[in-house]
Coordinates of C-alpha atoms in Angstrom, one line a residue:
Chain A
M124 CA -61.3 -28.5 158.0
R125 CA -58.1 -26.5 157.7
V126 CA -58.4 -25.3 161.2
T127 CA -58.9 -28.9 162.4
A128 CA -55.7 -29.9 160.6
M129 CA -53.9 -27.1 162.4
V130 CA -55.3 -28.1 165.8
K131 CA -54.5 -31.8 165.3
R132 CA -50.9 -30.9 164.3
I133 CA -50.3 -28.7 167.3
L134 CA -51.6 -31.3 169.7
K135 CA -49.5 -34.0 168.1
Q136 CA -46.4 -31.8 168.4
L137 CA -47.1 -31.1 172.0
I138 CA -47.7 -34.7 172.8
R139 CA -44.3 -35.7 171.2
D140 CA -42.6 -33.1 173.4
K141 CA -42.7 -35.0 176.7
R142 CA -40.4 -32.6 178.5
T143 CA -42.5 -29.5 177.7
I144 CA -45.7 -31.3 178.9
G145 CA -43.8 -32.2 182.1
L146 CA -42.9 -28.6 182.6
L147 CA -46.4 -27.3 181.9
I148 CA -48.0 -29.7 184.4
F149 CA -45.4 -30.6 187.1
A150 CA -43.7 -27.2 187.4
P151 CA -46.8 -25.5 188.6
I152 CA -47.6 -28.4 190.9
L153 CA -44.1 -28.3 192.4
V154 CA -44.1 -24.6 192.9
L155 CA -47.6 -24.6 194.4
T156 CA -46.6 -27.4 196.8
M157 CA -43.6 -25.4 197.9
L158 CA -45.6 -22.3 198.5
Y159 CA -48.1 -24.4 200.5
F160 CA -45.4 -25.4 202.9
V161 CA -43.9 -21.9 203.0
F162 CA -47.1 -20.1 203.7
N163 CA -48.8 -22.7 205.8
G164 CA -45.9 -23.3 208.0
E165 CA -46.2 -23.1 211.8
D166 CA -46.3 -19.6 213.4
Y167 CA -42.9 -18.3 214.2
V168 CA -41.8 -18.8 217.8
P169 CA -39.6 -15.9 218.9
R170 CA -36.6 -16.5 221.1
I171 CA -36.5 -13.9 223.8
G172 CA -34.0 -13.3 226.5
L173 CA -34.8 -11.8 229.9
V174 CA -32.0 -9.9 231.5
D175 CA -32.1 -9.7 235.3
A176 CA -35.9 -9.9 235.3
P177 CA -38.0 -9.8 238.5
E178 CA -39.2 -13.3 239.4
S179 CA -42.8 -12.2 239.7
F180 CA -42.7 -11.0 236.2
V181 CA -41.1 -14.1 234.7
E182 CA -43.7 -16.3 236.4
Q183 CA -46.7 -14.8 234.8
L184 CA -45.2 -15.0 231.2
D185 CA -46.7 -17.3 228.7
D186 CA -43.8 -19.5 227.5
R187 CA -45.9 -21.5 225.0
K188 CA -45.6 -18.9 222.3
A189 CA -42.0 -17.9 222.8
T190 CA -38.8 -19.6 223.9
L191 CA -37.5 -17.8 226.9
S192 CA -34.1 -17.8 228.4
L193 CA -32.7 -15.9 231.4
F194 CA -29.5 -13.9 231.5
E195 CA -27.6 -12.3 234.4
E196 CA -25.7 -9.8 232.2
E197 CA -26.9 -7.7 229.3
G198 CA -23.7 -8.4 227.4
D199 CA -24.5 -12.1 227.3
A200 CA -27.8 -11.5 225.7
E201 CA -26.2 -9.1 223.2
A202 CA -23.7 -11.8 222.3
K203 CA -26.5 -14.3 221.7
I204 CA -28.3 -11.9 219.4
A205 CA -25.1 -11.4 217.4
E206 CA -24.8 -15.2 217.2
K207 CA -28.4 -15.3 215.9
E208 CA -29.5 -17.5 218.8
L209 CA -31.8 -14.8 220.2
D210 CA -34.3 -12.5 218.5
A211 CA -34.7 -10.0 221.3
Y212 CA -34.2 -9.4 225.0
I213 CA -35.9 -7.5 227.7
K214 CA -34.0 -5.7 230.3
F215 CA -35.2 -3.7 233.3
V216 CA -33.9 -0.3 234.0
G217 CA -35.1 0.9 237.3
G218 CA -38.1 -1.5 237.2
Q219 CA -39.1 -0.2 233.8
P220 CA -38.9 -3.0 231.0
E221 CA -37.0 -2.2 227.8
L222 CA -37.1 -4.2 224.7
I223 CA -34.1 -4.6 222.4
L224 CA -34.7 -6.3 219.0
E225 CA -32.4 -7.9 216.6
G226 CA -34.6 -6.1 214.0
S227 CA -33.3 -7.3 210.6
D228 CA -36.2 -9.6 209.6
P229 CA -39.6 -7.9 209.6
T230 CA -41.4 -11.3 210.1
V231 CA -39.4 -12.1 213.2
T232 CA -39.7 -8.6 214.5
G233 CA -43.4 -8.7 214.0
A234 CA -43.8 -12.0 215.8
T235 CA -41.7 -10.8 218.7
M236 CA -43.6 -7.5 219.1
E237 CA -46.9 -9.4 219.0
W238 CA -45.8 -11.7 221.8
V239 CA -44.3 -8.8 223.9
Q240 CA -47.4 -6.7 223.5
E241 CA -49.6 -9.6 224.6
A242 CA -47.3 -10.3 227.6
F243 CA -47.5 -6.8 228.8
Q244 CA -51.2 -6.4 228.3
P245 CA -53.1 -5.9 231.5
R246 CA -55.0 -9.1 232.5
Q247 CA -58.7 -9.0 231.4
P248 CA -61.1 -9.5 234.3
E249 CA -62.8 -12.9 234.2
N250 CA -66.3 -11.5 233.5
A251 CA -65.2 -9.0 230.7
P252 CA -67.3 -9.2 227.6
Q253 CA -65.8 -11.5 225.0
L254 CA -65.5 -10.2 221.4
K255 CA -67.3 -12.5 219.0
V256 CA -65.6 -12.9 215.7
D257 CA -67.3 -13.8 212.4
T258 CA -66.3 -13.5 208.8
M259 CA -68.6 -12.7 205.8
F260 CA -66.3 -14.5 203.4
G261 CA -63.6 -17.0 204.0
S262 CA -62.9 -17.8 207.6
D263 CA -60.6 -16.3 210.3
D264 CA -58.4 -19.3 210.1
M265 CA -57.8 -18.9 206.3
G266 CA -54.1 -19.0 205.7
Q267 CA -52.0 -16.8 203.4
F268 CA -51.9 -19.7 201.0
D269 CA -55.7 -19.7 200.5
Y270 CA -55.6 -16.0 199.7
F271 CA -52.6 -16.1 197.4
G272 CA -53.5 -19.5 195.9
P273 CA -56.2 -18.4 193.4
V274 CA -53.9 -15.6 192.0
L275 CA -50.9 -18.0 191.8
L276 CA -53.1 -20.6 190.0
G277 CA -53.9 -18.0 187.4
F278 CA -50.4 -16.8 187.2
F279 CA -48.9 -20.2 186.5
V280 CA -51.3 -20.8 183.7
F281 CA -50.6 -17.4 182.2
F282 CA -46.9 -17.7 182.5
F283 CA -46.5 -21.2 181.0
V284 CA -49.0 -20.8 178.3
F285 CA -47.5 -17.4 177.3
L286 CA -44.1 -18.9 177.0
I287 CA -44.9 -22.2 175.3
A288 CA -47.3 -20.7 172.8
G289 CA -44.9 -17.8 172.1
V290 CA -41.9 -20.1 171.6
S291 CA -43.9 -22.5 169.4
F292 CA -45.0 -19.7 167.1
L293 CA -41.5 -18.3 167.1
R294 CA -40.2 -21.6 166.0
E295 CA -42.8 -21.8 163.3
R296 CA -41.4 -18.6 162.0
T297 CA -37.7 -19.3 162.4
T298 CA -37.8 -22.8 160.9
G299 CA -39.7 -21.5 157.8
T300 CA -42.8 -23.5 158.4
L301 CA -44.9 -20.3 158.9
E302 CA -43.8 -19.2 155.4
R303 CA -44.6 -22.6 154.1
L304 CA -48.1 -22.4 155.7
L305 CA -48.6 -19.0 154.1
A306 CA -47.8 -20.6 150.7
T307 CA -50.9 -22.8 151.1
P308 CA -54.5 -21.8 150.9
L309 CA -54.6 -21.5 154.7
R310 CA -56.0 -18.2 155.7
K311 CA -54.3 -16.0 158.3
W312 CA -57.2 -16.2 160.8
E313 CA -57.2 -20.0 160.4
I314 CA -53.6 -20.1 161.7
V315 CA -54.4 -17.9 164.7
V316 CA -57.6 -19.7 165.5
G317 CA -55.9 -23.1 165.0
Y318 CA -53.3 -22.1 167.6
V319 CA -55.8 -20.8 170.1
I320 CA -58.0 -24.0 169.9
G321 CA -55.0 -26.3 169.9
F322 CA -53.4 -24.8 172.9
G323 CA -56.8 -24.2 174.4
I324 CA -57.5 -27.9 174.5
F325 CA -54.2 -28.6 176.1
T326 CA -54.6 -25.8 178.6
M327 CA -58.0 -27.2 179.6
I328 CA -56.3 -30.5 180.6
Q329 CA -53.3 -28.8 182.2
S330 CA -55.4 -26.5 184.3
T331 CA -57.9 -29.2 185.4
I332 CA -54.9 -31.2 186.7
I333 CA -53.3 -28.2 188.5
A334 CA -56.5 -26.8 189.9
S335 CA -57.6 -30.2 191.1
Y336 CA -54.3 -30.7 192.8
A337 CA -54.4 -27.3 194.5
V338 CA -58.0 -27.8 195.8
Y339 CA -58.2 -31.5 196.6
V340 CA -54.6 -32.3 197.5
L341 CA -53.3 -29.1 199.0
G342 CA -56.7 -28.2 200.3
M343 CA -56.8 -24.7 198.8
V344 CA -60.1 -23.0 199.9
M345 CA -62.8 -23.6 197.3
E346 CA -66.2 -22.1 198.1
G347 CA -67.5 -21.8 194.5
A348 CA -67.9 -24.1 191.6
F349 CA -64.9 -25.9 190.1
F350 CA -66.4 -25.4 186.7
H351 CA -66.2 -21.6 187.0
V352 CA -62.6 -21.8 188.0
L353 CA -61.9 -23.7 184.8
L354 CA -63.8 -21.2 182.8
V355 CA -61.8 -18.3 184.1
I356 CA -58.5 -20.2 183.6
L357 CA -59.4 -21.1 180.0
L358 CA -60.1 -17.6 179.1
L359 CA -56.9 -16.4 180.8
A360 CA -55.0 -19.0 178.8
F361 CA -56.5 -17.7 175.6
T362 CA -55.3 -14.3 176.5
A363 CA -51.9 -15.5 177.4
L364 CA -51.6 -17.5 174.2
S365 CA -52.8 -14.8 171.9
L366 CA -50.4 -12.3 173.6
G367 CA -47.5 -14.8 173.5
I368 CA -48.0 -15.4 169.8
L369 CA -48.3 -11.7 169.1
L370 CA -45.1 -10.8 171.0
S371 CA -43.2 -13.7 169.4
T372 CA -43.4 -11.7 166.2
F373 CA -41.1 -9.2 167.8
A374 CA -38.6 -11.7 168.9
H375 CA -35.8 -13.1 166.8
N376 CA -35.0 -16.1 168.9
E377 CA -36.0 -18.0 172.1
L378 CA -33.8 -15.8 174.2
Q379 CA -35.5 -12.7 173.1
M380 CA -38.8 -14.4 173.9
M381 CA -37.6 -14.9 177.4
Q382 CA -36.8 -11.2 177.6
F383 CA -40.5 -10.5 177.6
I384 CA -40.9 -12.3 180.9
P385 CA -39.6 -9.4 183.1
I386 CA -41.4 -6.8 181.0
I387 CA -44.8 -8.4 180.4
V388 CA -45.2 -11.3 182.9
V389 CA -43.6 -10.2 186.1
P390 CA -45.2 -6.8 186.5
Q391 CA -48.6 -8.5 186.2
I392 CA -47.9 -10.3 189.5
F393 CA -47.6 -7.0 191.3
F394 CA -50.8 -5.6 189.8
S395 CA -52.8 -8.8 189.9
G396 CA -53.9 -8.5 193.5
L397 CA -51.2 -10.8 195.0
F398 CA -50.3 -7.7 197.0
N399 CA -53.0 -5.3 198.3
L400 CA -53.7 -2.9 195.4
D401 CA -55.0 -0.1 197.7
T402 CA -51.5 0.6 198.9
I403 CA -50.0 1.1 195.4
A404 CA -49.2 4.7 194.5
E405 CA -52.2 6.2 192.9
W406 CA -50.5 7.3 189.7
L407 CA -49.6 3.7 189.1
S408 CA -52.8 2.0 190.0
W409 CA -54.3 2.3 186.5
I410 CA -51.8 -0.4 185.4
S411 CA -53.8 -3.1 187.0
Y412 CA -56.8 -2.4 184.7
V413 CA -54.7 -3.2 181.6
T414 CA -53.3 -6.4 183.0
P415 CA -55.3 -9.5 182.0
L416 CA -54.0 -11.3 185.1
Y417 CA -55.8 -8.8 187.3
Y418 CA -59.2 -9.7 186.0
A419 CA -58.5 -13.4 186.1
A420 CA -57.2 -13.2 189.7
D421 CA -60.1 -11.1 190.8
A422 CA -62.6 -13.6 189.4
L423 CA -60.7 -16.6 190.7
R424 CA -60.6 -15.1 194.2
D425 CA -64.3 -14.3 194.0
I426 CA -65.1 -17.9 193.1
M427 CA -62.7 -19.7 195.4
V428 CA -62.7 -17.5 198.5
R429 CA -66.0 -15.7 198.3
G430 CA -68.0 -18.5 196.6
Y431 CA -69.5 -16.2 194.0
G432 CA -71.1 -17.6 190.9
F433 CA -71.4 -16.6 187.2
T434 CA -73.4 -13.4 187.7
E435 CA -70.6 -11.9 189.7
I436 CA -67.7 -12.9 187.5
Y437 CA -69.1 -12.5 184.0
I438 CA -67.7 -9.0 183.5
N439 CA -64.2 -10.3 184.2
L440 CA -64.8 -13.0 181.7
L441 CA -65.9 -10.6 179.1
V442 CA -62.8 -8.4 179.7
L443 CA -60.6 -11.5 179.2
L444 CA -62.5 -12.4 176.1
G445 CA -62.0 -8.8 174.9
F446 CA -58.3 -9.0 175.5
T447 CA -58.1 -12.3 173.5
L448 CA -60.0 -11.0 170.6
F449 CA -57.9 -7.8 170.5
F450 CA -54.7 -9.8 170.5
M451 CA -56.0 -12.2 167.9
M452 CA -56.9 -9.3 165.6
M453 CA -53.4 -7.9 166.1
N454 CA -51.9 -11.3 165.3
I455 CA -53.8 -11.4 162.0
L456 CA -52.7 -7.9 161.2
V457 CA -49.1 -8.7 162.0
L458 CA -49.2 -11.8 159.8
R459 CA -49.8 -9.4 156.9
K460 CA -46.1 -8.7 157.1
F461 CA -45.5 -12.2 155.7
R462 CA -48.3 -12.4 153.2
T463 CA -50.6 -9.6 152.0
M464 CA -53.2 -11.9 150.5
Chain B
M1304 CA -45.6 -24.6 115.8
K1305 CA -48.6 -24.8 118.2
K1306 CA -49.4 -21.7 120.2
V1307 CA -48.2 -21.8 123.8
N1308 CA -49.8 -19.8 126.6
I1309 CA -47.9 -17.7 129.0
C1310 CA -48.1 -19.1 132.5
V1311 CA -46.1 -16.6 134.5
S1312 CA -45.4 -13.0 133.5
V1313 CA -43.0 -10.9 135.4
Q1314 CA -43.5 -7.2 134.4
N1315 CA -41.1 -4.5 135.3
V1316 CA -40.5 -6.0 138.7
S1317 CA -38.1 -4.2 141.1
K1318 CA -37.7 -5.0 144.7
S1319 CA -35.7 -3.1 147.3
Y1320 CA -35.5 -3.2 151.0
G1321 CA -34.8 0.3 152.0
I1322 CA -31.9 1.5 149.9
H1323 CA -30.8 -2.1 149.2
S1324 CA -32.0 -3.1 145.8
V1325 CA -32.6 -6.9 145.3
L1326 CA -34.3 -7.0 142.0
Q1327 CA -34.0 -4.5 139.2
D1328 CA -36.6 -4.1 136.5
I1329 CA -37.2 -7.7 135.6
H1330 CA -39.1 -8.7 132.5
L1331 CA -39.8 -12.3 132.0
D1332 CA -42.4 -14.6 130.5
I1333 CA -42.5 -18.3 131.4
L1334 CA -44.5 -20.5 129.1
E1335 CA -47.0 -23.2 130.1
G1336 CA -45.5 -26.7 130.1
E1337 CA -41.8 -25.7 130.2
I1338 CA -39.1 -26.2 132.8
F1339 CA -37.7 -22.8 133.4
G1340 CA -34.4 -22.5 135.2
L1341 CA -33.4 -19.5 137.2
L1342 CA -29.6 -19.6 137.4
G1343 CA -27.4 -17.3 139.4
P1344 CA -25.1 -17.2 142.4
S1345 CA -26.4 -16.9 145.8
G1346 CA -27.5 -13.4 146.6
A1347 CA -28.5 -12.8 142.9
G1348 CA -32.2 -12.4 143.9
K1349 CA -33.5 -15.8 142.8
T1350 CA -35.3 -16.5 146.1
T1351 CA -36.8 -13.1 146.2
L1352 CA -38.2 -13.5 142.7
V1353 CA -39.7 -17.0 143.4
K1354 CA -41.2 -15.8 146.7
E1355 CA -43.0 -13.1 144.9
L1356 CA -44.3 -15.6 142.4
A1357 CA -45.5 -17.8 145.3
G1358 CA -47.3 -14.8 146.8
L1359 CA -45.1 -14.5 149.8
D1360 CA -43.6 -11.2 148.9
T1361 CA -44.7 -8.2 146.8
P1362 CA -42.6 -6.2 144.3
T1363 CA -41.7 -2.6 145.1
E1364 CA -42.5 -1.7 141.5
G1365 CA -44.1 -3.6 138.7
A1366 CA -46.3 -6.7 139.0
N1367 CA -46.3 -10.5 138.7
Y1368 CA -49.0 -12.3 136.8
L1369 CA -49.8 -16.0 137.1
F1370 CA -52.3 -17.6 134.8
G1371 CA -53.2 -14.0 133.7
Q1372 CA -54.1 -12.9 137.2
K1373 CA -52.1 -10.5 139.4
M1374 CA -50.2 -12.0 142.4
P1375 CA -50.6 -12.1 145.3
N1376 CA -54.0 -13.8 145.1
L1377 CA -55.1 -16.4 147.5
N1378 CA -57.2 -18.2 144.8
L1379 CA -54.2 -18.9 142.8
V1380 CA -52.3 -20.5 145.7
Q1381 CA -54.1 -23.8 145.2
R1382 CA -52.7 -24.0 141.7
I1383 CA -49.1 -23.5 142.8
G1384 CA -46.8 -26.0 144.5
Y1385 CA -44.0 -24.2 146.4
M1386 CA -40.8 -25.6 147.8
A1387 CA -38.8 -23.2 149.9
Q1388 CA -35.1 -23.1 150.0
S1389 CA -35.0 -24.1 153.7
D1390 CA -36.8 -27.3 154.6
A1391 CA -40.0 -26.1 156.3
L1392 CA -40.9 -29.4 158.0
Y1393 CA -42.3 -30.3 161.4
T1394 CA -39.3 -32.3 162.7
E1395 CA -41.2 -33.7 165.7
L1396 CA -43.7 -35.4 163.4
S1397 CA -43.2 -38.3 161.0
A1398 CA -42.9 -37.8 157.3
K1399 CA -46.4 -39.3 156.9
E1400 CA -47.8 -36.9 159.4
N1401 CA -46.2 -34.0 157.6
L1402 CA -47.7 -35.1 154.3
R1403 CA -51.1 -35.7 155.9
F1404 CA -51.1 -32.2 157.5
F1405 CA -50.2 -30.4 154.3
S1406 CA -52.6 -32.4 152.2
E1407 CA -55.4 -31.4 154.6
L1408 CA -54.5 -27.8 154.1
Y1409 CA -54.9 -28.3 150.4
G1410 CA -58.3 -29.9 151.0
L1411 CA -57.3 -33.5 150.1
K1412 CA -59.1 -36.1 152.2
G1413 CA -60.0 -39.8 152.5
R1414 CA -58.9 -42.2 149.7
K1415 CA -57.6 -39.4 147.5
Q1416 CA -55.3 -38.3 150.3
V1417 CA -53.9 -41.7 150.9
E1418 CA -53.4 -42.2 147.1
R1419 CA -51.6 -38.9 146.7
I1420 CA -49.3 -39.5 149.7
E1421 CA -48.3 -42.8 148.2
E1422 CA -47.7 -41.3 144.8
V1423 CA -45.6 -38.4 145.9
A1424 CA -43.6 -40.6 148.2
E1425 CA -42.9 -42.9 145.3
I1426 CA -41.7 -40.0 143.1
V1427 CA -39.1 -38.9 145.7
Q1428 CA -38.4 -42.5 146.8
L1429 CA -39.3 -42.1 150.4
S1430 CA -42.0 -44.8 150.5
N1431 CA -40.0 -47.0 152.9
H1432 CA -39.3 -44.1 155.3
L1433 CA -42.7 -42.5 155.8
S1434 CA -43.2 -43.6 159.4
K1435 CA -39.8 -42.2 160.5
V1436 CA -39.8 -39.0 162.5
V1437 CA -38.4 -36.2 160.4
S1438 CA -35.7 -35.2 162.9
N1439 CA -34.1 -38.6 162.1
Y1440 CA -34.0 -37.7 158.4
S1441 CA -30.8 -36.8 156.5
G1442 CA -30.5 -33.5 154.8
G1443 CA -31.3 -35.0 151.4
M1444 CA -34.3 -36.9 152.7
K1445 CA -35.7 -33.7 154.1
R1446 CA -35.2 -32.0 150.8
R1447 CA -37.1 -34.8 149.1
L1448 CA -39.9 -34.7 151.6
S1449 CA -40.3 -30.9 151.0
L1450 CA -40.5 -31.7 147.3
A1451 CA -43.1 -34.4 147.9
I1452 CA -45.2 -31.8 149.9
A1453 CA -45.0 -29.4 147.0
L1454 CA -46.3 -32.1 144.6
L1455 CA -49.2 -33.2 146.9
H1456 CA -52.1 -31.3 145.4
E1457 CA -51.1 -31.8 141.8
P1458 CA -50.4 -28.1 141.1
E1459 CA -50.2 -26.8 137.6
L1460 CA -47.2 -24.6 138.4
L1461 CA -44.3 -25.8 140.5
I1462 CA -42.0 -23.2 142.1
L1463 CA -39.0 -25.0 143.4
D1464 CA -36.2 -23.1 145.2
E1465 CA -33.0 -25.1 144.9
P1466 CA -34.8 -28.5 145.0
T1467 CA -31.7 -30.7 144.6
V1468 CA -29.3 -29.2 147.2
G1469 CA -27.7 -32.0 149.2
I1470 CA -29.2 -34.8 147.1
D1471 CA -26.8 -37.5 145.8
P1472 CA -26.2 -37.5 142.0
L1473 CA -28.1 -40.7 141.3
L1474 CA -31.2 -39.5 143.1
R1475 CA -30.8 -36.1 141.5
K1476 CA -31.0 -37.8 138.2
N1477 CA -34.2 -39.5 139.2
I1478 CA -35.7 -36.3 140.5
W1479 CA -35.0 -34.6 137.2
R1480 CA -36.6 -37.5 135.5
A1481 CA -39.7 -36.8 137.7
F1482 CA -39.6 -33.2 136.6
Q1483 CA -39.6 -34.3 133.0
S1484 CA -42.6 -36.5 133.5
L1485 CA -44.4 -33.7 135.3
K1486 CA -43.7 -31.5 132.3
E1487 CA -45.0 -34.2 129.9
R1488 CA -48.2 -34.1 131.9
G1489 CA -48.5 -30.4 131.1
K1490 CA -47.1 -28.9 134.3
T1491 CA -45.0 -25.8 134.4
L1492 CA -41.8 -25.9 136.5
I1493 CA -39.7 -23.0 137.8
V1494 CA -36.5 -24.3 139.3
T1495 CA -33.8 -22.1 140.8
T1496 CA -30.3 -23.5 140.9
H1497 CA -26.7 -22.5 141.1
V1498 CA -25.5 -25.8 139.8
M1499 CA -24.5 -25.2 136.2
D1500 CA -24.9 -28.8 135.0
E1501 CA -28.6 -28.8 136.1
A1502 CA -29.1 -25.8 133.9
D1503 CA -28.6 -27.8 130.8
K1504 CA -31.6 -29.9 131.7
C1505 CA -34.0 -26.9 131.7
D1506 CA -35.9 -25.9 128.6
R1507 CA -35.1 -22.3 129.0
L1508 CA -32.9 -20.4 131.4
G1509 CA -32.9 -17.0 133.0
L1510 CA -29.5 -15.8 134.2
L1511 CA -29.7 -13.6 137.3
R1512 CA -26.9 -11.6 138.6
N1513 CA -27.0 -8.8 141.2
G1514 CA -30.7 -8.5 140.9
K1515 CA -30.6 -8.1 137.1
L1516 CA -31.8 -10.6 134.5
I1517 CA -28.8 -10.7 132.3
A1518 CA -29.9 -13.2 129.7
V1519 CA -32.9 -15.5 128.8
G1520 CA -32.9 -18.3 126.3
T1521 CA -32.6 -22.0 125.8
P1522 CA -29.2 -23.5 127.0
G1523 CA -28.3 -24.0 123.3
E1524 CA -29.1 -20.4 122.4
L1525 CA -27.2 -19.0 125.2
K1526 CA -24.1 -21.1 124.3
R1527 CA -24.4 -20.2 120.7
Q1528 CA -24.8 -16.5 121.3
T1529 CA -21.7 -16.4 123.4
G1530 CA -19.7 -18.9 121.4
T1531 CA -19.1 -20.9 124.5
K1532 CA -19.3 -24.6 125.2
T1533 CA -20.8 -24.5 128.7
I1534 CA -23.5 -22.6 130.5
E1535 CA -20.9 -21.6 133.0
E1536 CA -18.8 -19.9 130.4
A1537 CA -21.9 -18.3 128.9
F1538 CA -22.8 -17.0 132.4
L1539 CA -19.3 -15.5 132.7
Y1540 CA -19.6 -13.9 129.3
F1541 CA -22.9 -12.2 130.1
G1542 CA -21.8 -11.3 133.6
G1543 CA -18.7 -9.7 132.2
E1544 CA -20.7 -7.7 129.7
Q1545 CA -22.8 -6.3 132.4
S1546 CA -20.1 -5.1 134.8

């Protein structure tokens, strides 16, 4: 009854705040769309100059994957690199090819090197055995976006729910309504549970929209069940929200709430599996095991990329639930600061 | 004279935050069915004292008893109506939605809820403005809405922290009339104020200064004791004696 009153009030307040709703739904959609275009763009076509190259060599080059231009003098090619119109040039010193790279952008350097290596590879004989490629999960044409997508989906839910719930609770404290609530028979756990359910309902709607957009409009890979994705996101949202409320107790105003973003939210991106965790320094790797986003991202990737079902992700779900319950207990304890009864 | 019960008993209460002392050894009994005014300048400790009575704070030393039971006690909260010094309202919601939310917290539902909301809105004269969103309210209207919320569940004891700040004189008179009628219905009211002319309307007064209760009595008694004509002069007299 009292919890229901809390839930109804929170939802009403959220609905009144059109701008925040817009932020919660359209900001992730906008960012995901931009990432889609960034990651799924065409392969980079390197621009390569050839200085005084033998004709026989130029003829056999594959000019579909690179833009080639010919130079008489090395100085001209150098000048073009300085003007950023060329990424590299190949010169021949006594018949031996030499590659000079612009070298400041690793992506461009990588693409150039790849093309050059392919160009200088000895021709395979016609009847050589062809390597057959197959993947256990995903596919060999899966883009970066498909791999990052599930993690980013989780991240946006975490980030926005953390912030909005934290700020809402902070306002409850700074405007005195929290104190007013504590002067009513409302119990401390009812406040916390009311918040979790109220924002939980809203997050359900928010994440359904965002996940549907990512999967059905942007075509993010989706091997498993959509329902499982929502389940993971909901539990992650609970964690974000209980953590946001908890930390809001240590902030005096909205700006101080923002200060938690670089400390609490951003590090989670690095340890969530967006970047390969095996390359992280060993003495730091334990951090990923205490970041909620890691468990959510792992489960989301299992469902979306590997097509796993409930039996493979339930441990991650339990861990997220554990985080939530822990933060909720802490919240109730912290509320004792305001009322001991 | 018929026997009156003690509603609130403040016993040896001191409060300090670190080395900063806010209340010093307060003894005070508030009787059932009276309007008790806590008078003092800002920073005197009025709010701290009423917060302790509402269960939102605890004394460093001593104890507060309400209806014979020690505070804080969640079971007593239902019997108290509290109005904080700052308007604790949800400004995104309408006045009616605020009233409905708080009445649900006090367990009011259905017909009873609708009736009570109408009644309290009538008392604070906001009946015509209930559907307005609170952010469009004036300061005085917010104050009245806070008061209405405190009255919702028909509490036996009303703890009102500066209830009439920012309310125009005519309306203030009406609100005091409402206090009188609540008193006639057997309710106990604790009202903090720093407006001296309101003090005269209380049955008894407690004068607070620098965390000390410097005098307690009816407005008449206080004036007689000090040989002064106004509460303000009486306050200065007691204040001077202390320092």
